[in-house]
Coordinates of C-alpha atoms and ligand atoms in Angstrom, one line a residue:
M30 CA 32.6 7.5 -41.5
S31 CA 30.8 10.8 -41.1
R32 CA 31.3 13.7 -38.6
P33 CA 30.0 12.3 -35.3
T34 CA 28.5 15.6 -34.2
E35 CA 24.7 15.5 -33.9
I36 CA 21.7 16.4 -31.9
L37 CA 19.3 13.7 -30.7
I38 CA 15.7 14.6 -30.3
D39 CA 13.9 12.4 -27.8
L40 CA 10.2 12.4 -28.7
E41 CA 9.2 10.4 -25.6
A42 CA 10.7 13.2 -23.4
L43 CA 8.7 15.7 -25.5
K44 CA 5.5 13.8 -24.8
H45 CA 6.3 13.6 -21.1
N46 CA 6.8 17.4 -20.9
C47 CA 3.7 18.0 -22.9
R48 CA 1.6 16.0 -20.5
L49 CA 3.1 17.9 -17.6
A50 CA 2.1 21.2 -19.3
K51 CA -1.4 19.7 -19.9
S52 CA -1.8 18.7 -16.3
L53 CA -0.8 22.2 -15.1
S54 CA -3.3 23.6 -17.5
G55 CA -6.2 21.7 -15.8
R56 CA -9.3 22.4 -17.8
G57 CA -7.5 25.0 -19.9
N58 CA -6.0 24.3 -23.3
V59 CA -2.4 24.0 -24.3
V60 CA -1.2 26.1 -27.2
A61 CA 2.2 24.5 -27.9
V62 CA 4.7 27.2 -29.0
V63 CA 6.8 25.8 -31.9
K64 CA 8.2 29.1 -33.3
A65 CA 11.8 29.3 -34.5
D66 CA 11.7 25.7 -35.7
A67 CA 10.4 24.5 -32.3
Y68 CA 13.3 26.3 -30.6
G69 CA 15.7 24.4 -32.9
H70 CA 14.2 21.0 -32.4
G71 CA 12.4 20.7 -35.8
A72 CA 8.9 22.2 -35.9
A73 CA 7.2 19.8 -38.2
D74 CA 8.4 16.6 -36.4
I75 CA 7.7 18.1 -33.0
A76 CA 4.2 19.3 -34.0
L77 CA 3.2 16.0 -35.6
K78 CA 4.3 14.1 -32.5
I79 CA 2.3 16.2 -30.0
E80 CA -0.7 17.0 -32.2
P81 CA -2.9 14.5 -30.3
E82 CA -1.9 16.0 -26.9
V83 CA -2.5 19.8 -27.5
S84 CA -5.2 22.1 -28.8
M85 CA -3.2 24.3 -31.2
F86 CA 0.2 25.5 -32.2
A87 CA 1.8 29.0 -32.0
I88 CA 4.4 30.3 -34.4
S89 CA 5.9 33.7 -35.2
C90 CA 5.0 34.2 -38.8
M91 CA 3.1 33.0 -41.9
E92 CA 6.1 31.2 -43.3
E93 CA 6.3 29.0 -40.2
A94 CA 2.6 28.4 -40.3
I95 CA 2.6 27.4 -44.0
S96 CA 5.5 25.0 -43.5
L97 CA 3.5 23.2 -40.7
R98 CA 0.5 22.9 -43.0
K99 CA 2.8 21.5 -45.8
H100 CA 4.0 18.9 -43.4
G101 CA 0.4 17.8 -42.6
V102 CA -0.2 19.6 -39.3
S103 CA -4.0 20.2 -39.1
L104 CA -4.7 21.8 -35.7
P105 CA -5.4 25.5 -35.7
L106 CA -2.3 27.8 -35.7
L107 CA -1.8 31.1 -34.0
L108 CA 0.5 33.8 -35.4
L109 CA 2.0 35.4 -32.3
E110 CA 2.8 38.7 -34.0
G111 CA -0.2 38.7 -36.3
C112 CA 0.1 39.5 -40.0
F113 CA 3.0 41.4 -41.4
S114 CA 1.3 42.3 -44.6
E115 CA -2.2 42.7 -46.0
E116 CA -2.1 39.6 -48.2
E117 CA -1.6 37.4 -45.2
Y118 CA -5.2 38.0 -43.9
A119 CA -6.8 36.0 -46.7
L120 CA -4.2 33.2 -46.3
A121 CA -4.9 33.0 -42.6
S122 CA -8.6 32.8 -43.3
C123 CA -8.2 29.8 -45.7
Q124 CA -5.6 28.0 -43.6
N125 CA -7.4 27.9 -40.2
I126 CA -4.8 30.3 -38.8
Q127 CA -5.7 32.6 -35.9
L128 CA -4.2 36.0 -35.5
V129 CA -2.8 38.0 -32.6
I130 CA -4.0 41.6 -33.0
H131 CA -1.5 43.7 -31.1
N132 CA -2.2 47.2 -32.4
N133 CA -4.9 49.4 -34.0
E134 CA -3.4 49.1 -37.5
Q135 CA -3.8 45.3 -37.6
A136 CA -7.4 45.6 -36.4
R137 CA -8.1 48.2 -39.1
L138 CA -6.5 46.0 -41.9
L139 CA -8.4 43.0 -40.8
S140 CA -11.7 44.9 -40.7
R141 CA -11.4 46.0 -44.3
Q142 CA -10.7 42.6 -45.8
N143 CA -13.4 40.6 -47.5
L144 CA -12.5 37.2 -46.1
Q145 CA -13.9 33.8 -47.1
H146 CA -14.0 32.5 -43.6
K147 CA -14.1 34.5 -40.4
V148 CA -10.9 34.3 -38.3
K149 CA -10.5 34.0 -34.5
V150 CA -8.4 36.7 -33.1
W151 CA -6.3 37.2 -30.0
L152 CA -6.4 40.8 -28.8
K153 CA -3.1 41.4 -27.1
V154 CA -3.1 43.7 -24.1
D155 CA 0.1 45.5 -23.0
S156 CA -0.1 44.9 -19.3
G157 CA 3.4 46.2 -18.6
M158 CA 6.0 44.4 -20.8
H159 CA 5.8 47.3 -23.3
R160 CA 6.9 45.3 -26.3
L161 CA 3.6 44.5 -28.1
G162 CA 0.0 45.0 -27.3
V163 CA -2.8 47.6 -27.0
L164 CA -2.6 49.8 -23.9
P165 CA -5.3 49.1 -21.3
E166 CA -7.1 52.4 -21.9
E167 CA -7.3 51.6 -25.6
V168 CA -8.5 48.0 -25.4
E169 CA -12.2 48.8 -25.3
A170 CA -12.1 50.7 -28.7
V171 CA -10.1 48.0 -30.5
F172 CA -12.3 45.3 -29.0
E173 CA -15.5 47.1 -30.3
Q174 CA -13.9 47.4 -33.7
L175 CA -13.1 43.7 -33.8
L176 CA -16.6 42.8 -32.5
A177 CA -18.2 44.8 -35.2
S178 CA -16.1 43.2 -38.0
D179 CA -17.6 40.6 -40.3
N180 CA -14.2 39.0 -40.5
V181 CA -14.0 38.1 -36.8
S182 CA -15.5 34.9 -35.4
E183 CA -14.2 35.1 -31.8
I184 CA -12.0 37.3 -29.6
V185 CA -9.6 35.9 -27.0
L186 CA -8.0 38.4 -24.7
M187 CA -4.3 37.8 -24.2
T188 CA -1.2 39.3 -22.5
H189 CA 2.4 38.2 -22.0
L190 CA 4.3 38.2 -18.7
A191 CA 7.7 39.8 -18.6
S192 CA 9.2 38.2 -15.5
A193 CA 7.1 35.2 -14.5
D194 CA 10.4 33.4 -13.8
S195 CA 11.6 36.1 -11.3
Q196 CA 12.1 35.4 -7.7
S197 CA 10.3 38.6 -6.8
P198 CA 6.5 38.5 -7.5
E199 CA 5.7 42.2 -7.6
F200 CA 5.9 42.9 -11.3
T201 CA 3.9 39.8 -12.3
L202 CA 1.2 40.6 -9.7
E203 CA 0.9 44.1 -11.2
Q204 CA 0.6 42.7 -14.7
L205 CA -2.1 40.2 -13.6
R206 CA -3.9 43.0 -11.8
R207 CA -3.9 45.3 -14.8
F208 CA -5.0 42.5 -17.1
E209 CA -7.8 41.4 -14.8
K210 CA -9.1 45.0 -14.7
V211 CA -9.2 45.2 -18.5
K212 CA -11.0 41.9 -18.7
S213 CA -13.6 42.7 -16.1
N214 CA -14.4 46.0 -17.7
L215 CA -15.1 44.2 -21.0
V216 CA -17.1 41.5 -19.3
N217 CA -19.3 44.1 -17.6
R218 CA -19.8 46.1 -20.6
H219 CA -20.6 43.3 -22.9
S220 CA -22.1 40.9 -20.3
A221 CA -20.4 38.0 -22.0
R222 CA -17.7 35.5 -20.9
I223 CA -14.4 36.3 -22.5
E224 CA -11.7 33.7 -23.0
V225 CA -8.2 34.7 -21.9
S226 CA -4.6 33.6 -22.4
I227 CA -1.8 34.7 -20.1
A228 CA 0.8 32.0 -19.2
N229 CA 4.1 31.1 -20.9
S230 CA 6.1 28.2 -19.4
A231 CA 7.2 30.2 -16.3
G232 CA 3.6 31.5 -15.8
L233 CA 2.2 28.0 -16.1
I234 CA 4.7 26.5 -13.7
C235 CA 4.9 29.3 -11.1
W236 CA 1.7 31.3 -11.3
P237 CA -1.6 29.5 -10.7
D238 CA -3.4 32.8 -11.3
A239 CA -1.9 32.9 -14.8
R240 CA -3.3 29.5 -15.8
S241 CA -6.4 30.2 -17.9
D242 CA -8.4 29.1 -20.9
W243 CA -5.4 29.0 -23.3
N244 CA -1.9 28.4 -22.0
R245 CA 1.2 29.0 -24.2
P246 CA 4.1 26.8 -23.0
G247 CA 7.3 26.9 -25.2
I248 CA 10.6 26.1 -23.5
M249 CA 9.2 23.6 -21.0
L250 CA 8.0 21.4 -23.8
Y251 CA 11.6 21.0 -24.8
G252 CA 12.5 20.0 -21.3
L253 CA 14.4 23.2 -20.3
S254 CA 13.4 24.9 -17.1
P255 CA 12.4 28.6 -17.6
L256 CA 13.7 29.1 -14.0
D257 CA 17.3 29.5 -12.7
V258 CA 16.5 27.8 -9.4
S259 CA 15.3 24.3 -8.6
Q260 CA 11.5 24.0 -8.4
E261 CA 9.4 20.8 -7.9
C262 CA 7.5 21.0 -11.1
A263 CA 10.3 22.4 -13.3
D264 CA 12.6 19.6 -12.0
K265 CA 10.3 17.0 -13.6
L266 CA 11.0 18.2 -17.1
Q267 CA 13.1 15.9 -19.3
P268 CA 15.5 17.5 -21.8
V269 CA 14.5 16.7 -25.3
M270 CA 17.7 17.7 -27.1
T271 CA 21.0 15.9 -26.6
F272 CA 24.0 17.6 -28.3
R273 CA 26.8 15.1 -28.7
S274 CA 30.1 14.5 -30.5
E275 CA 33.2 12.3 -30.1
V276 CA 36.8 12.5 -29.2
I277 CA 39.0 12.7 -32.3
A278 CA 42.4 13.2 -30.7
V279 CA 44.1 12.6 -27.3
R280 CA 47.5 13.9 -26.2
N281 CA 49.6 14.6 -23.1
I282 CA 51.1 18.0 -22.5
Q283 CA 53.5 19.2 -19.9
A284 CA 52.9 21.8 -17.3
G285 CA 53.4 25.3 -18.8
E286 CA 52.1 24.3 -22.3
S287 CA 48.9 26.0 -23.5
V288 CA 45.9 24.9 -25.5
G289 CA 44.0 26.5 -28.4
Y290 CA 43.9 29.8 -30.2
G291 CA 45.4 32.7 -28.3
N292 CA 47.0 30.4 -25.7
T293 CA 44.3 31.5 -23.2
W294 CA 44.7 28.4 -21.0
T295 CA 47.9 27.0 -19.7
A296 CA 48.4 23.6 -18.0
S297 CA 49.4 23.9 -14.4
R298 CA 50.3 20.2 -14.3
S299 CA 51.1 17.5 -16.8
S300 CA 47.7 17.0 -18.5
Q301 CA 45.8 14.7 -20.8
I302 CA 43.9 16.8 -23.4
A303 CA 41.1 15.4 -25.6
T304 CA 40.0 17.2 -28.7
L305 CA 36.4 16.9 -29.8
A306 CA 34.8 17.3 -33.2
V307 CA 32.5 20.1 -32.2
G308 CA 32.9 23.9 -32.2
Y309 CA 30.9 27.1 -32.7
G310 CA 30.2 26.0 -36.3
D311 CA 28.2 23.2 -34.9
G312 CA 26.3 25.4 -32.4
Y313 CA 28.6 25.2 -29.3
P314 CA 28.8 28.7 -27.9
R315 CA 32.2 30.4 -28.6
T316 CA 31.8 32.4 -25.4
A317 CA 31.9 29.2 -23.2
K318 CA 34.8 29.8 -20.7
S319 CA 37.6 27.5 -19.7
G320 CA 36.1 25.3 -17.0
T321 CA 32.7 24.8 -18.7
P322 CA 31.7 21.2 -18.1
V323 CA 31.7 18.6 -20.9
L324 CA 30.7 15.0 -20.4
I325 CA 33.3 12.5 -21.6
N326 CA 32.1 8.9 -21.2
G327 CA 29.5 10.3 -18.8
Q328 CA 32.0 12.1 -16.6
R329 CA 32.3 15.9 -16.2
C330 CA 35.5 17.4 -17.5
P331 CA 36.5 21.1 -18.0
L332 CA 36.7 22.8 -21.4
V333 CA 40.1 24.3 -21.8
G334 CA 41.1 27.1 -24.1
R335 CA 39.1 28.9 -26.7
V336 CA 36.3 27.2 -28.7
S337 CA 37.3 26.9 -32.3
M338 CA 34.9 26.6 -35.3
D339 CA 35.1 22.8 -35.5
M340 CA 36.8 21.7 -32.3
I341 CA 37.1 22.1 -28.6
C342 CA 39.6 20.8 -26.1
V343 CA 38.8 19.2 -22.8
D344 CA 41.1 18.4 -19.9
V345 CA 40.5 14.6 -19.2
T346 CA 43.5 14.1 -16.8
D347 CA 41.2 13.2 -13.9
I348 CA 39.0 10.6 -15.6
G349 CA 41.5 8.0 -16.6
M350 CA 41.6 6.2 -20.0
V351 CA 40.2 8.3 -22.9
E352 CA 40.4 7.1 -26.5
I353 CA 39.6 8.4 -29.9
G354 CA 35.9 7.6 -30.6
D355 CA 34.8 8.1 -27.0
S356 CA 31.5 9.7 -26.6
A357 CA 31.0 13.4 -25.5
E358 CA 27.8 15.1 -24.4
L359 CA 27.8 18.9 -24.8
W360 CA 24.4 19.2 -23.2
G361 CA 21.3 17.0 -22.8
K362 CA 19.9 14.7 -20.2
S363 CA 22.9 14.6 -17.9
L364 CA 24.2 18.1 -18.4
K365 CA 21.6 20.8 -18.6
A366 CA 21.8 23.3 -21.5
N367 CA 20.9 26.0 -18.9
E368 CA 24.2 25.2 -17.1
I369 CA 26.3 25.6 -20.3
A370 CA 24.4 28.8 -21.1
E371 CA 25.4 30.2 -17.7
C372 CA 29.0 29.4 -18.4
S373 CA 28.8 31.3 -21.7
G374 CA 26.7 34.3 -20.9
S375 CA 23.5 33.1 -22.6
I376 CA 20.3 31.3 -21.8
G377 CA 19.2 27.7 -22.6
Y378 CA 16.6 29.1 -25.0
E379 CA 19.2 30.7 -27.2
L380 CA 21.6 27.7 -27.2
V381 CA 19.0 25.2 -28.4
T382 CA 17.3 27.6 -30.9
R383 CA 20.4 28.7 -32.8
M384 CA 21.8 25.3 -33.7
P385 CA 23.1 25.5 -37.3
K386 CA 22.0 23.3 -40.2
R387 CA 25.3 21.6 -40.3
T388 CA 24.5 19.7 -37.1
K389 CA 22.4 16.7 -38.1
R390 CA 19.2 16.0 -36.1
R391 CA 18.2 12.4 -35.3
F392 CA 14.8 11.7 -33.8
I393 CA 14.4 8.9 -31.3
G394 CA 11.2 7.4 -29.9
Ligands
LIG415 C1 7.6 32.6 -27.1 C2 6.3 32.9 -26.5 C3 5.7 32.1 -25.5 C4 6.4 30.8 -25.0 O1 7.4 31.3 -24.0 P1 8.2 30.2 -23.1 O2 9.0 31.0 -22.2 O3 9.1 29.5 -24.1 O4 7.3 29.3 -22.5 C5 4.4 32.4 -25.1 N1 3.8 33.5 -25.5 C6 4.3 34.3 -26.4 C7 3.6 35.5 -26.8 C8 5.6 34.1 -26.9 O5 6.1 35.0 -27.8

């Protein structure tokens, strides 16, 4: 018998979410974001499964790109932060890897290469997030430099939205307005159509004006909503990851007895406590508070006491018979990772992405 803690990856749910992203994109393309090992879901398996559905993949660095190539992924790839060193330009050119250019220096380094094949570049505009990108007033100069380079085949104009998931629209409207102005200036000056890319998942779901030639959904592909409120389209997403374990001990304790390290939770009544073979060493957040829901045999029960490295305890008094070997879901289809994130001061993105190696992954469908 091996440790029962595992994550199940439902590839049919992935496909469903991918099709939803595609339908929102209309005639635009889907660039599936599979950075950080596809948000903890396994980049190679995820990419190979949806390769027929999407136009390209985006990752954060060359190492992630090369790993996809080694696993047989053949669609174009996009490095979201561009190259980190000068050697990477030649590699990108041979491996059909496109580059974000987010500053002057990257444009300069690219221009001075002697590349075998031209590369397609994505000129990133800082429309207000102030993390990466060329300021609106400097875009024209960098665009000209890229246009003049023998190493550049095409230029896509891109930006990134800082709060497309927000309930208040003002900031996104301002970013869209600034970006549109940059774009129309370039279009007028060069009298050419310019391809653009704006939307992440929240942009794609909530902002029709952000849907464009190239859409960049990440989290929604994995079935997590980027929003913290219910929304018609986001509610259709199907969670891809199910994090599960099993009960390995059951005991009754009297009122006044406490559970776990530091005795942070004390029973107010005579209670039945189940211990599960999952802890922060398996990716369950240590910051999850007493009361965080856990599904035991499909029923919600509250976490009690501190999360240990290898175990958690759950109060199962109210659900009747619980035995060693009974099934536990930490998050997945019936319990949203976003809800557990809220109970632990995090976001669903982080919980699924930081799953450790120890937790085995099993693909279904
Ligand atoms: C990560 C990332 C995305 C995807 O964002 P989601 O919120 O997961 O959809 C899109 N664009 C860029 C530039 C990113 O870094």
